[in-house]
PDB file of C-alpha atoms in Angstrom:
ATOM      1  CA  UNK Q   1      16.155   3.017   6.012  1.00 62.00           C
ATOM      2  CA  UNK Q   2      18.420   0.776   8.235  1.00 56.00           C
ATOM      3  CA  UNK Q   3      21.676   0.946   6.413  1.00 49.00           C
ATOM      4  CA  UNK Q   4      22.300   1.244   2.724  1.00 55.00           C
ATOM      5  CA  UNK Q   5      21.316  -1.213  -0.060  1.00 62.00           C
ATOM      6  CA  UNK Q   6      22.831  -4.926   0.219  1.00 69.00           C
ATOM      7  CA  UNK Q   7      23.711  -7.044  -2.726  1.00 73.00           C
ATOM      8  CA  UNK Q   8      20.873  -9.513  -3.473  1.00 86.00           C
ATOM      9  CA  UNK Q   9      21.182 -13.113  -3.315  1.00 91.00           C
ATOM     10  CA  UNK Q  10      19.833 -16.211  -5.602  1.00 92.00           C
ATOM     11  CA  UNK Q  11      16.672 -16.254  -3.817  1.00 94.00           C
ATOM     12  CA  UNK Q  12      16.181 -12.369  -4.535  1.00 94.00           C
ATOM     13  CA  UNK Q  13      16.896 -13.168  -8.124  1.00 95.00           C
ATOM     14  CA  UNK Q  14      14.378 -15.657  -8.273  1.00 95.00           C
ATOM     15  CA  UNK Q  15      11.538 -13.629  -6.872  1.00 95.00           C
ATOM     16  CA  UNK Q  16      12.290 -10.977  -9.544  1.00 95.00           C
ATOM     17  CA  UNK Q  17      12.080 -13.521 -12.069  1.00 95.00           C
ATOM     18  CA  UNK Q  18       8.803 -14.772 -10.733  1.00 95.00           C
ATOM     19  CA  UNK Q  19       6.943 -11.406  -9.984  1.00 94.00           C
ATOM     20  CA  UNK Q  20       8.044 -10.011 -13.692  1.00 95.00           C
ATOM     21  CA  UNK Q  21       5.509 -11.703 -15.993  1.00 93.00           C
ATOM     22  CA  UNK Q  22       8.307 -10.166 -18.813  1.00 95.00           C
ATOM     23  CA  UNK Q  23      11.347 -11.725 -17.665  1.00 95.00           C
ATOM     24  CA  UNK Q  24      11.910 -14.387 -20.279  1.00 94.00           C
ATOM     25  CA  UNK Q  25      11.071 -11.677 -22.900  1.00 94.00           C
ATOM     26  CA  UNK Q  26      14.410  -9.921 -21.973  1.00 95.00           C
ATOM     27  CA  UNK Q  27      18.020 -10.433 -23.375  1.00 94.00           C
ATOM     28  CA  UNK Q  28      20.529 -12.010 -21.202  1.00 94.00           C
ATOM     29  CA  UNK Q  29      22.214  -8.618 -20.778  1.00 94.00           C
ATOM     30  CA  UNK Q  30      19.058  -6.873 -19.914  1.00 94.00           C
ATOM     31  CA  UNK Q  31      18.134  -9.525 -17.184  1.00 95.00           C
ATOM     32  CA  UNK Q  32      21.735  -9.214 -15.760  1.00 94.00           C
ATOM     33  CA  UNK Q  33      21.380  -5.518 -15.898  1.00 94.00           C
ATOM     34  CA  UNK Q  34      18.342  -5.657 -13.455  1.00 94.00           C
ATOM     35  CA  UNK Q  35      20.097  -7.925 -11.188  1.00 95.00           C
ATOM     36  CA  UNK Q  36      23.116  -5.727 -10.964  1.00 94.00           C
ATOM     37  CA  UNK Q  37      20.848  -2.640 -10.344  1.00 94.00           C
ATOM     38  CA  UNK Q  38      18.687  -4.148  -7.729  1.00 95.00           C
ATOM     39  CA  UNK Q  39      19.576  -4.038  -3.798  1.00 94.00           C
ATOM     40  CA  UNK Q  40      17.963  -5.039  -0.732  1.00 94.00           C
ATOM     41  CA  UNK Q  41      16.980  -2.126   1.345  1.00 94.00           C
ATOM     42  CA  UNK Q  42      15.292  -2.666   5.030  1.00 95.00           C
ATOM     43  CA  UNK Q  43      12.832   0.011   6.372  1.00 95.00           C
ATOM     44  CA  UNK Q  44      11.767   0.560  10.107  1.00 95.00           C
ATOM     45  CA  UNK Q  45       8.049   0.780  10.718  1.00 92.00           C
ATOM     46  CA  UNK Q  46       6.892   4.283   9.906  1.00 91.00           C
ATOM     47  CA  UNK Q  47       9.606   4.777   7.750  1.00 93.00           C
ATOM     48  CA  UNK Q  48       9.270   6.674   4.575  1.00 91.00           C
ATOM     49  CA  UNK Q  49      10.025   5.196   1.631  1.00 91.00           C
ATOM     50  CA  UNK Q  50       8.949   7.607  -1.640  1.00 87.00           C
ATOM     51  CA  UNK Q  51       7.537  10.773  -1.490  1.00 82.00           C
ATOM     52  CA  UNK Q  52       6.182  13.410  -3.918  1.00 69.00           C
ATOM     53  CA  UNK Q  53       9.838  14.958  -3.599  1.00 69.00           C
ATOM     54  CA  UNK Q  54      11.277  12.004  -5.354  1.00 65.00           C
ATOM     55  CA  UNK Q  55       9.521  10.611  -8.350  1.00 62.00           C
ATOM     56  CA  UNK Q  56      12.435   8.065  -9.267  1.00 77.00           C
ATOM     57  CA  UNK Q  57      12.756   5.778  -6.251  1.00 81.00           C
ATOM     58  CA  UNK Q  58      12.781   2.879  -8.225  1.00 87.00           C
ATOM     59  CA  UNK Q  59      10.475  -0.141  -8.699  1.00 91.00           C
ATOM     60  CA  UNK Q  60       9.878  -1.766  -5.409  1.00 93.00           C
ATOM     61  CA  UNK Q  61       9.252  -5.594  -4.934  1.00 95.00           C
ATOM     62  CA  UNK Q  62       8.217  -6.321  -1.403  1.00 96.00           C
ATOM     63  CA  UNK Q  63       9.966  -9.258  -0.021  1.00 96.00           C
ATOM     64  CA  UNK Q  64       8.596  -8.765   3.663  1.00 95.00           C
ATOM     65  CA  UNK Q  65       6.416  -6.660   5.508  1.00 95.00           C
ATOM     66  CA  UNK Q  66       4.110  -4.069   4.573  1.00 93.00           C
ATOM     67  CA  UNK Q  67       4.036  -0.847   2.918  1.00 94.00           C
ATOM     68  CA  UNK Q  68       1.109   1.888   3.015  1.00 92.00           C
ATOM     69  CA  UNK Q  69       0.577   4.248   0.014  1.00 91.00           C
ATOM     70  CA  UNK Q  70      -1.292   7.351   0.608  1.00 91.00           C
ATOM     71  CA  UNK Q  71      -1.994  10.968  -0.494  1.00 87.00           C
ATOM     72  CA  UNK Q  72      -1.427  13.920   1.611  1.00 83.00           C
ATOM     73  CA  UNK Q  73      -3.240  17.278   1.667  1.00 80.00           C
ATOM     74  CA  UNK Q  74      -2.142  20.635   2.084  1.00 78.00           C
ATOM     75  CA  UNK Q  75      -3.426  21.078   5.502  1.00 78.00           C
ATOM     76  CA  UNK Q  76      -1.382  17.636   6.359  1.00 78.00           C
ATOM     77  CA  UNK Q  77      -4.455  15.453   6.074  1.00 82.00           C
ATOM     78  CA  UNK Q  78      -3.712  11.620   4.966  1.00 86.00           C
ATOM     79  CA  UNK Q  79      -5.610   9.296   3.095  1.00 87.00           C
ATOM     80  CA  UNK Q  80      -4.889   5.580   2.698  1.00 90.00           C
ATOM     81  CA  UNK Q  81      -4.900   4.746  -0.791  1.00 90.00           C
ATOM     82  CA  UNK Q  82      -3.982   0.967  -0.691  1.00 90.00           C
ATOM     83  CA  UNK Q  83      -1.593  -1.189   0.921  1.00 91.00           C
ATOM     84  CA  UNK Q  84       1.105  -3.614  -0.268  1.00 93.00           C
ATOM     85  CA  UNK Q  85       2.380  -6.869   0.925  1.00 92.00           C
ATOM     86  CA  UNK Q  86       4.935  -9.817   0.173  1.00 93.00           C
ATOM     87  CA  UNK Q  87       5.315 -10.395  -3.272  1.00 94.00           C
ATOM     88  CA  UNK Q  88       3.834  -7.083  -4.381  1.00 94.00           C
ATOM     89  CA  UNK Q  89       5.356  -5.013  -6.905  1.00 93.00           C
ATOM     90  CA  UNK Q  90       5.079  -1.246  -6.525  1.00 89.00           C
ATOM     91  CA  UNK Q  91       5.821   0.775 -10.090  1.00 86.00           C
ATOM     92  CA  UNK Q  92       3.977   4.451  -8.999  1.00 78.00           C
ATOM     93  CA  UNK Q  93       7.210   4.861  -7.089  1.00 75.00           C
ATOM     94  CA  UNK Q  94       8.984   4.996 -10.695  1.00 70.00           C
ATOM     95  CA  UNK Q  95       6.854   7.802 -12.253  1.00 64.00           C
ATOM     96  CA  UNK Q  96       9.718   9.191 -14.094  1.00 62.00           C
ATOM     97  CA  UNK Q  97       9.381   6.004 -16.178  1.00 64.00           C
ATOM     98  CA  UNK Q  98       5.624   5.927 -16.582  1.00 62.00           C
ATOM     99  CA  UNK Q  99       5.837   9.467 -18.381  1.00 61.00           C
ATOM    100  CA  UNK Q 100       2.186  10.047 -18.893  1.00 60.00           C
ATOM    101  CA  UNK Q 101       1.329   9.248 -15.144  1.00 60.00           C
ATOM    102  CA  UNK Q 102       1.682  12.279 -12.787  1.00 59.00           C
ATOM    103  CA  UNK Q 103       0.320  11.087  -9.483  1.00 63.00           C
ATOM    104  CA  UNK Q 104       2.077  12.532  -6.289  1.00 74.00           C
ATOM    105  CA  UNK Q 105       2.020   9.568  -3.627  1.00 82.00           C
ATOM    106  CA  UNK Q 106       3.518   8.836  -0.332  1.00 89.00           C
ATOM    107  CA  UNK Q 107       4.959   5.429   0.577  1.00 92.00           C
ATOM    108  CA  UNK Q 108       5.597   4.444   4.267  1.00 93.00           C
ATOM    109  CA  UNK Q 109       6.854   1.040   5.822  1.00 94.00           C
ATOM    110  CA  UNK Q 110       3.658   0.175   7.712  1.00 91.00           C
ATOM    111  CA  UNK Q 111       5.767  -2.591   9.465  1.00 91.00           C
ATOM    112  CA  UNK Q 112       9.603  -3.717   9.319  1.00 95.00           C
ATOM    113  CA  UNK Q 113       9.565  -4.203   5.559  1.00 96.00           C
ATOM    114  CA  UNK Q 114      12.368  -5.481   3.504  1.00 96.00           C
ATOM    115  CA  UNK Q 115      12.457  -4.757  -0.483  1.00 95.00           C
ATOM    116  CA  UNK Q 116      14.222  -5.322  -3.576  1.00 96.00           C
ATOM    117  CA  UNK Q 117      14.691  -1.841  -4.920  1.00 94.00           C
ATOM    118  CA  UNK Q 118      15.504  -1.949  -8.732  1.00 93.00           C
ATOM    119  CA  UNK Q 119      17.271   1.354  -9.733  1.00 91.00           C
ATOM    120  CA  UNK Q 120      14.965   3.421 -12.045  1.00 88.00           C
ATOM    121  CA  UNK Q 121      17.476   3.553 -14.847  1.00 89.00           C
ATOM    122  CA  UNK Q 122      17.723  -0.164 -15.221  1.00 91.00           C
ATOM    123  CA  UNK Q 123      13.981  -0.173 -15.444  1.00 90.00           C
ATOM    124  CA  UNK Q 124      13.841   2.473 -17.904  1.00 88.00           C
ATOM    125  CA  UNK Q 125      16.466   1.010 -20.333  1.00 90.00           C
ATOM    126  CA  UNK Q 126      14.078  -1.927 -20.652  1.00 92.00           C
ATOM    127  CA  UNK Q 127      10.830   0.009 -20.614  1.00 88.00           C
ATOM    128  CA  UNK Q 128      10.375   0.053 -24.481  1.00 88.00           C
ATOM    129  CA  UNK Q 129       9.979  -3.552 -24.654  1.00 93.00           C
ATOM    130  CA  UNK Q 130       6.528  -3.814 -25.025  1.00 94.00           C
ATOM    131  CA  UNK Q 131       6.217  -6.745 -22.577  1.00 95.00           C
ATOM    132  CA  UNK Q 132       7.330  -4.277 -20.039  1.00 93.00           C
ATOM    133  CA  UNK Q 133       5.377  -1.627 -21.074  1.00 90.00           C
ATOM    134  CA  UNK Q 134       2.488  -3.687 -20.569  1.00 92.00           C
ATOM    135  CA  UNK Q 135       3.445  -4.811 -17.303  1.00 93.00           C
ATOM    136  CA  UNK Q 136       4.199  -1.252 -16.020  1.00 90.00           C
ATOM    137  CA  UNK Q 137       0.945   0.005 -17.188  1.00 88.00           C
ATOM    138  CA  UNK Q 138      -1.097  -3.185 -16.142  1.00 90.00           C
ATOM    139  CA  UNK Q 139       0.306  -2.926 -12.368  1.00 89.00           C
ATOM    140  CA  UNK Q 140      -0.377   1.092 -12.660  1.00 86.00           C
ATOM    141  CA  UNK Q 141      -4.064   0.555 -13.722  1.00 86.00           C
ATOM    142  CA  UNK Q 142      -4.398  -2.156 -10.964  1.00 87.00           C
ATOM    143  CA  UNK Q 143      -3.498   0.276  -8.414  1.00 86.00           C
ATOM    144  CA  UNK Q 144      -5.473   3.174  -9.870  1.00 85.00           C
ATOM    145  CA  UNK Q 145      -8.551   0.645  -9.448  1.00 87.00           C
ATOM    146  CA  UNK Q 146      -7.904   0.676  -5.931  1.00 88.00           C
ATOM    147  CA  UNK Q 147      -7.569   4.202  -5.813  1.00 87.00           C
ATOM    148  CA  UNK Q 148     -11.104   4.720  -7.400  1.00 89.00           C
ATOM    149  CA  UNK Q 149     -12.020   2.409  -4.879  1.00 87.00           C
ATOM    150  CA  UNK Q 150     -10.815   4.854  -1.721  1.00 87.00           C
ATOM    151  CA  UNK Q 151     -12.156   7.871  -3.276  1.00 87.00           C
ATOM    152  CA  UNK Q 152     -15.713   6.021  -3.993  1.00 87.00           C
ATOM    153  CA  UNK Q 153     -15.961   5.424  -0.362  1.00 86.00           C
ATOM    154  CA  UNK Q 154     -14.813   9.018   0.584  1.00 85.00           C
ATOM    155  CA  UNK Q 155     -17.184  10.532  -1.799  1.00 86.00           C
ATOM    156  CA  UNK Q 156     -20.341   8.143  -1.410  1.00 89.00           C
ATOM    157  CA  UNK Q 157     -20.048   6.203   1.876  1.00 90.00           C
ATOM    158  CA  UNK Q 158     -20.940   7.464   5.335  1.00 91.00           C
ATOM    159  CA  UNK Q 159     -18.224   7.739   7.726  1.00 91.00           C
ATOM    160  CA  UNK Q 160     -19.603   4.753  10.069  1.00 92.00           C
ATOM    161  CA  UNK Q 161     -19.771   2.698   6.591  1.00 93.00           C
ATOM    162  CA  UNK Q 162     -16.176   3.483   5.949  1.00 93.00           C
ATOM    163  CA  UNK Q 163     -14.972   2.647   9.187  1.00 95.00           C
ATOM    164  CA  UNK Q 164     -16.942  -0.362   9.497  1.00 94.00           C
ATOM    165  CA  UNK Q 165     -15.158  -1.680   5.923  1.00 94.00           C
ATOM    166  CA  UNK Q 166     -11.873  -0.713   7.350  1.00 94.00           C
ATOM    167  CA  UNK Q 167     -12.233  -2.665  10.570  1.00 95.00           C
ATOM    168  CA  UNK Q 168     -13.690  -5.769   8.746  1.00 94.00           C
ATOM    169  CA  UNK Q 169     -10.739  -5.254   6.141  1.00 93.00           C
ATOM    170  CA  UNK Q 170      -8.251  -5.375   9.091  1.00 92.00           C
ATOM    171  CA  UNK Q 171      -9.304  -8.731  10.626  1.00 93.00           C
ATOM    172  CA  UNK Q 172      -9.179 -10.295   7.168  1.00 92.00           C
ATOM    173  CA  UNK Q 173      -5.652  -8.722   6.439  1.00 88.00           C
ATOM    174  CA  UNK Q 174      -4.013  -9.637  10.331  1.00 87.00           C
ATOM    175  CA  UNK Q 175      -6.652 -12.967  10.501  1.00 91.00           C
ATOM    176  CA  UNK Q 176      -7.304 -11.385  14.112  1.00 94.00           C
ATOM    177  CA  UNK Q 177     -10.553  -9.669  15.810  1.00 94.00           C
ATOM    178  CA  UNK Q 178      -7.960  -7.174  17.449  1.00 95.00           C
ATOM    179  CA  UNK Q 179      -6.686  -4.449  15.536  1.00 94.00           C
ATOM    180  CA  UNK Q 180      -3.655  -2.855  16.673  1.00 94.00           C
ATOM    181  CA  UNK Q 181      -3.911   0.848  15.722  1.00 93.00           C
ATOM    182  CA  UNK Q 182      -4.356   4.224  17.150  1.00 93.00           C
ATOM    183  CA  UNK Q 183      -7.467   6.267  16.655  1.00 95.00           C
ATOM    184  CA  UNK Q 184      -5.269   8.510  14.899  1.00 93.00           C
ATOM    185  CA  UNK Q 185      -3.791   6.123  12.429  1.00 92.00           C
ATOM    186  CA  UNK Q 186      -7.227   4.930  11.711  1.00 94.00           C
ATOM    187  CA  UNK Q 187      -8.214   8.317  10.909  1.00 93.00           C
ATOM    188  CA  UNK Q 188      -5.179   8.800   8.754  1.00 89.00           C
ATOM    189  CA  UNK Q 189      -6.232   5.782   6.620  1.00 90.00           C
ATOM    190  CA  UNK Q 190      -9.597   7.190   6.428  1.00 91.00           C
ATOM    191  CA  UNK Q 191      -8.763  10.905   5.872  1.00 86.00           C
ATOM    192  CA  UNK Q 192     -10.707  11.346   8.674  1.00 89.00           C
ATOM    193  CA  UNK Q 193     -10.139  13.904  11.974  1.00 89.00           C
ATOM    194  CA  UNK Q 194      -8.835  11.769  15.195  1.00 91.00           C
ATOM    195  CA  UNK Q 195     -11.546  13.491  17.290  1.00 94.00           C
ATOM    196  CA  UNK Q 196     -14.554  11.948  14.791  1.00 94.00           C
ATOM    197  CA  UNK Q 197     -12.938   8.411  14.590  1.00 94.00           C
ATOM    198  CA  UNK Q 198     -12.849   8.463  18.472  1.00 95.00           C
ATOM    199  CA  UNK Q 199     -16.620   9.478  18.523  1.00 95.00           C
ATOM    200  CA  UNK Q 200     -17.714   7.026  15.949  1.00 95.00           C
ATOM    201  CA  UNK Q 201     -15.534   4.274  17.710  1.00 95.00           C
ATOM    202  CA  UNK Q 202     -17.164   5.116  21.251  1.00 95.00           C
ATOM    203  CA  UNK Q 203     -20.689   4.955  19.352  1.00 94.00           C
ATOM    204  CA  UNK Q 204     -19.685   1.501  17.801  1.00 95.00           C
ATOM    205  CA  UNK Q 205     -18.771   0.470  21.691  1.00 95.00           C
ATOM    206  CA  UNK Q 206     -21.795   1.396  23.200  1.00 94.00           C
ATOM    207  CA  UNK Q 207     -23.931  -0.518  20.338  1.00 93.00           C
ATOM    208  CA  UNK Q 208     -21.816  -3.485  21.534  1.00 94.00           C
ATOM    209  CA  UNK Q 209     -19.995  -4.082  18.534  1.00 95.00           C
ATOM    210  CA  UNK Q 210     -16.324  -3.258  19.318  1.00 95.00           C
ATOM    211  CA  UNK Q 211     -14.341  -2.913  22.668  1.00 94.00           C
ATOM    212  CA  UNK Q 212     -11.941   0.191  22.787  1.00 94.00           C
ATOM    213  CA  UNK Q 213      -9.020   0.033  24.423  1.00 92.00           C
ATOM    214  CA  UNK Q 214      -5.564   2.120  24.149  1.00 90.00           C
ATOM    215  CA  UNK Q 215      -4.261   1.246  21.017  1.00 91.00           C
ATOM    216  CA  UNK Q 216      -6.384  -1.262  20.028  1.00 93.00           C
ATOM    217  CA  UNK Q 217      -9.958  -2.105  18.874  1.00 96.00           C
ATOM    218  CA  UNK Q 218     -11.221  -5.290  19.228  1.00 96.00           C
ATOM    219  CA  UNK Q 219     -14.391  -6.353  17.226  1.00 95.00           C
ATOM    220  CA  UNK Q 220     -16.920  -8.401  19.685  1.00 95.00           C
ATOM    221  CA  UNK Q 221     -20.149  -8.849  17.310  1.00 93.00           C
ATOM    222  CA  UNK Q 222     -19.271  -8.848  13.396  1.00 91.00           C
ATOM    223  CA  UNK Q 223     -22.601  -9.477  12.143  1.00 90.00           C
ATOM    224  CA  UNK Q 224     -24.272  -6.583  13.940  1.00 91.00           C
ATOM    225  CA  UNK Q 225     -21.452  -4.359  12.613  1.00 91.00           C
ATOM    226  CA  UNK Q 226     -21.852  -5.568   8.997  1.00 90.00           C
ATOM    227  CA  UNK Q 227     -25.308  -4.345   9.556  1.00 87.00           C
ATOM    228  CA  UNK Q 228     -24.035  -0.572   9.570  1.00 82.00           C
ATOM    229  CA  UNK Q 229     -23.412  -1.342   5.913  1.00 84.00           C
ATOM    230  CA  UNK Q 230     -26.948  -1.630   4.856  1.00 75.00           C
TER     231      UNK Q 230
END
């Protein structure tokens, strides 16, 4: 974390109003309490924001950058569940408020990131409001849908299909056919071993689907790559 939290500005307050659809249902004192318990925190790329050891980080509103939410096995293998970008709200980082949800996740900054961090105590004080409760549960359900999609891929898709989906998604996410990730990072997203991913990328390269170089993968034939999903 780059320094401590900074006091929020008027633009940050407006962002809070915009992303929380329950905002107008709060009393003025409750709104002010959330503002007073919100701060701007900057994270470097790769820095940890939340882990299973800290279930009360707070509600995260992504102001800029990108977060990666993942699980970690006892053997140290990672599986990316989903990513979050500017304007997204993360509520799984405040599981102490969502009493019936016991789901250990890790959250890292995937790029230099600024978040509006709202203290979990401030959220808990308004969580009995039916509109707030509905918002928190809806956000959690939406993310669990992402989790189920990730699990479905692991259980029912072959690795070449999962790798294809990941590469194509990355081109859309970054609006570029060049993906600047190492084989290790791709393996962590897929919950696989680096050696396995490297072997599959070599196969894709021989088939003329991608061009692999140090620290990046460039897709050179999208149509042919998509055919691996059939």
